[in-house]
Amino acid sequence: ILNGRYDLDGNFDWNDARLINHSCNPNCETEIDNDLRIWVTALRDIAAGDELFFDYNFDLESYEDHPCRCGQPECIGYIVGREYWEKLKRQLAAREKSKAKRPAKSPNP
């Protein structure tokens, strides 16, 4: 999101933002310059030909709609900002605990 009025959507062929994917271990980040521009800056050295990744930093509102498949060892499984990881881990653990408490369904006669 650039500001309250504009954001960049990578779902359009004309938008170069479509070429930068999400990762839970990104090699770059975005910086917003006076609500006018978004700059992509490297977090570490990036070799020519390497894919660019940044953390999309989605909130928890609809995390289930955004599964993460980045393959990083620390991946939480959903595209959410790192600041939400602990809360999401608790939610996922509570969901698993709730599933484990449910009795198994018996086959219908």
GROMACS .gro file of C-alpha atoms in nm:
model
  109
    1ILE     CA    1   0.000   0.000   0.000
    2LEU     CA    2   0.139   0.336  -0.098
    3ASN     CA    3  -0.112   0.547   0.095
    4GLY     CA    4  -0.483   0.558   0.178
    5ARG     CA    5  -0.571   0.613  -0.185
    6TYR     CA    6  -0.320   0.409  -0.386
    7ASP     CA    7  -0.158   0.069  -0.371
    8LEU     CA    8   0.041  -0.144  -0.613
    9ASP     CA    9  -0.123  -0.457  -0.739
   10GLY     CA   10   0.100  -0.720  -0.898
   11ASN     CA   11  -0.197  -0.882  -1.073
   12PHE     CA   12  -0.155  -0.657  -1.378
   13ASP     CA   13   0.086  -0.729  -1.663
   14TRP     CA   14   0.195  -0.364  -1.684
   15ASN     CA   15   0.300  -0.354  -1.319
   16ASP     CA   16   0.658  -0.461  -1.248
   17ALA     CA   17   0.554  -0.533  -0.887
   18ARG     CA   18   0.427  -0.868  -1.017
   19LEU     CA   19   0.790  -0.979  -1.049
   20ILE     CA   20   0.869  -0.959  -0.676
   21ASN     CA   21   0.736  -1.250  -0.475
   22HIS     CA   22   0.678  -1.299  -0.104
   23SER     CA   23   0.918  -1.487   0.120
   24CYS     CA   24   0.935  -1.540   0.496
   25ASN     CA   25   1.311  -1.484   0.453
   26PRO     CA   26   1.319  -1.189   0.210
   27ASN     CA   27   1.627  -1.050   0.037
   28CYS     CA   28   1.479  -0.702   0.000
   29GLU     CA   29   1.227  -0.471   0.163
   30THR     CA   30   1.010  -0.180   0.060
   31GLU     CA   31   1.035   0.178   0.178
   32ILE     CA   32   0.768   0.442   0.117
   33ASP     CA   33   0.897   0.789   0.024
   34ASN     CA   34   0.657   1.064   0.138
   35ASP     CA   35   0.349   0.862   0.029
   36LEU     CA   36   0.464   0.914  -0.331
   37ARG     CA   37   0.694   0.626  -0.423
   38ILE     CA   38   0.779   0.278  -0.312
   39TRP     CA   39   1.149   0.189  -0.320
   40VAL     CA   40   1.274  -0.168  -0.313
   41THR     CA   41   1.604  -0.195  -0.125
   42ALA     CA   42   1.829  -0.497  -0.076
   43LEU     CA   43   1.867  -0.649   0.271
   44ARG     CA   44   2.179  -0.838   0.162
   45ASP     CA   45   2.385  -0.894  -0.151
   46ILE     CA   46   2.171  -1.026  -0.437
   47ALA     CA   47   2.347  -1.198  -0.726
   48ALA     CA   48   2.253  -1.124  -1.085
   49GLY     CA   49   1.971  -1.354  -1.187
   50ASP     CA   50   1.849  -1.418  -0.829
   51GLU     CA   51   1.479  -1.373  -0.768
   52LEU     CA   52   1.371  -1.077  -0.557
   53PHE     CA   53   1.157  -1.143  -0.250
   54PHE     CA   54   1.007  -0.919   0.014
   55ASP     CA   55   0.768  -0.976   0.301
   56TYR     CA   56   0.420  -0.879   0.180
   57ASN     CA   57   0.343  -0.810   0.547
   58PHE     CA   58  -0.028  -0.892   0.526
   59ASP     CA   59  -0.231  -0.862   0.844
   60LEU     CA   60  -0.424  -1.147   1.007
   61GLU     CA   61  -0.768  -1.042   0.881
   62SER     CA   62  -0.790  -1.304   0.607
   63TYR     CA   63  -0.467  -1.502   0.653
   64GLU     CA   64  -0.628  -1.830   0.543
   65ASP     CA   65  -0.681  -1.681   0.196
   66HIS     CA   66  -0.303  -1.630   0.161
   67PRO     CA   67  -0.110  -1.954   0.215
   68CYS     CA   68   0.266  -1.922   0.187
   69ARG     CA   69   0.469  -2.166  -0.019
   70CYS     CA   70   0.807  -1.993   0.005
   71GLY     CA   71   0.976  -2.309   0.132
   72GLN     CA   72   1.189  -2.132   0.392
   73PRO     CA   73   1.258  -2.338   0.707
   74GLU     CA   74   1.105  -2.068   0.929
   75CYS     CA   75   0.792  -2.025   0.712
   76ILE     CA   76   0.475  -1.998   0.919
   77GLY     CA   77   0.256  -2.124   0.633
   78TYR     CA   78   0.069  -1.801   0.561
   79ILE     CA   79   0.166  -1.467   0.408
   80VAL     CA   80   0.146  -1.246   0.716
   81GLY     CA   81   0.387  -0.991   0.857
   82ARG     CA   82   0.642  -1.118   1.105
   83GLU     CA   83   0.485  -0.901   1.376
   84TYR     CA   84   0.177  -1.129   1.357
   85TRP     CA   85   0.360  -1.463   1.373
   86GLU     CA   86   0.327  -1.522   1.749
   87LYS     CA   87  -0.044  -1.445   1.747
   88LEU     CA   88  -0.096  -1.666   1.441
   89LYS     CA   89   0.099  -1.950   1.601
   90ARG     CA   90  -0.134  -1.931   1.903
   91GLN     CA   91  -0.442  -1.929   1.678
   92LEU     CA   92  -0.319  -2.228   1.479
   93ALA     CA   93  -0.230  -2.420   1.797
   94ALA     CA   94  -0.574  -2.348   1.944
   95ARG     CA   95  -0.739  -2.467   1.623
   96GLU     CA   96  -0.538  -2.792   1.627
   97LYS     CA   97  -0.618  -2.844   1.995
   98SER     CA   98  -0.988  -2.794   1.920
   99LYS     CA   99  -0.972  -3.048   1.636
  100ALA     CA  100  -0.801  -3.301   1.861
  101LYS     CA  101  -1.079  -3.274   2.120
  102ARG     CA  102  -1.355  -3.355   1.872
  103PRO     CA  103  -1.477  -3.715   1.887
  104ALA     CA  104  -1.416  -3.926   1.580
  105LYS     CA  105  -1.721  -3.970   1.360
  106SER     CA  106  -1.858  -4.320   1.356
  107PRO     CA  107  -1.963  -4.473   1.024
  108ASN     CA  108  -2.334  -4.459   0.946
  109PRO     CA  109  -2.517  -4.793   0.977
   0.00000   0.00000   0.00000
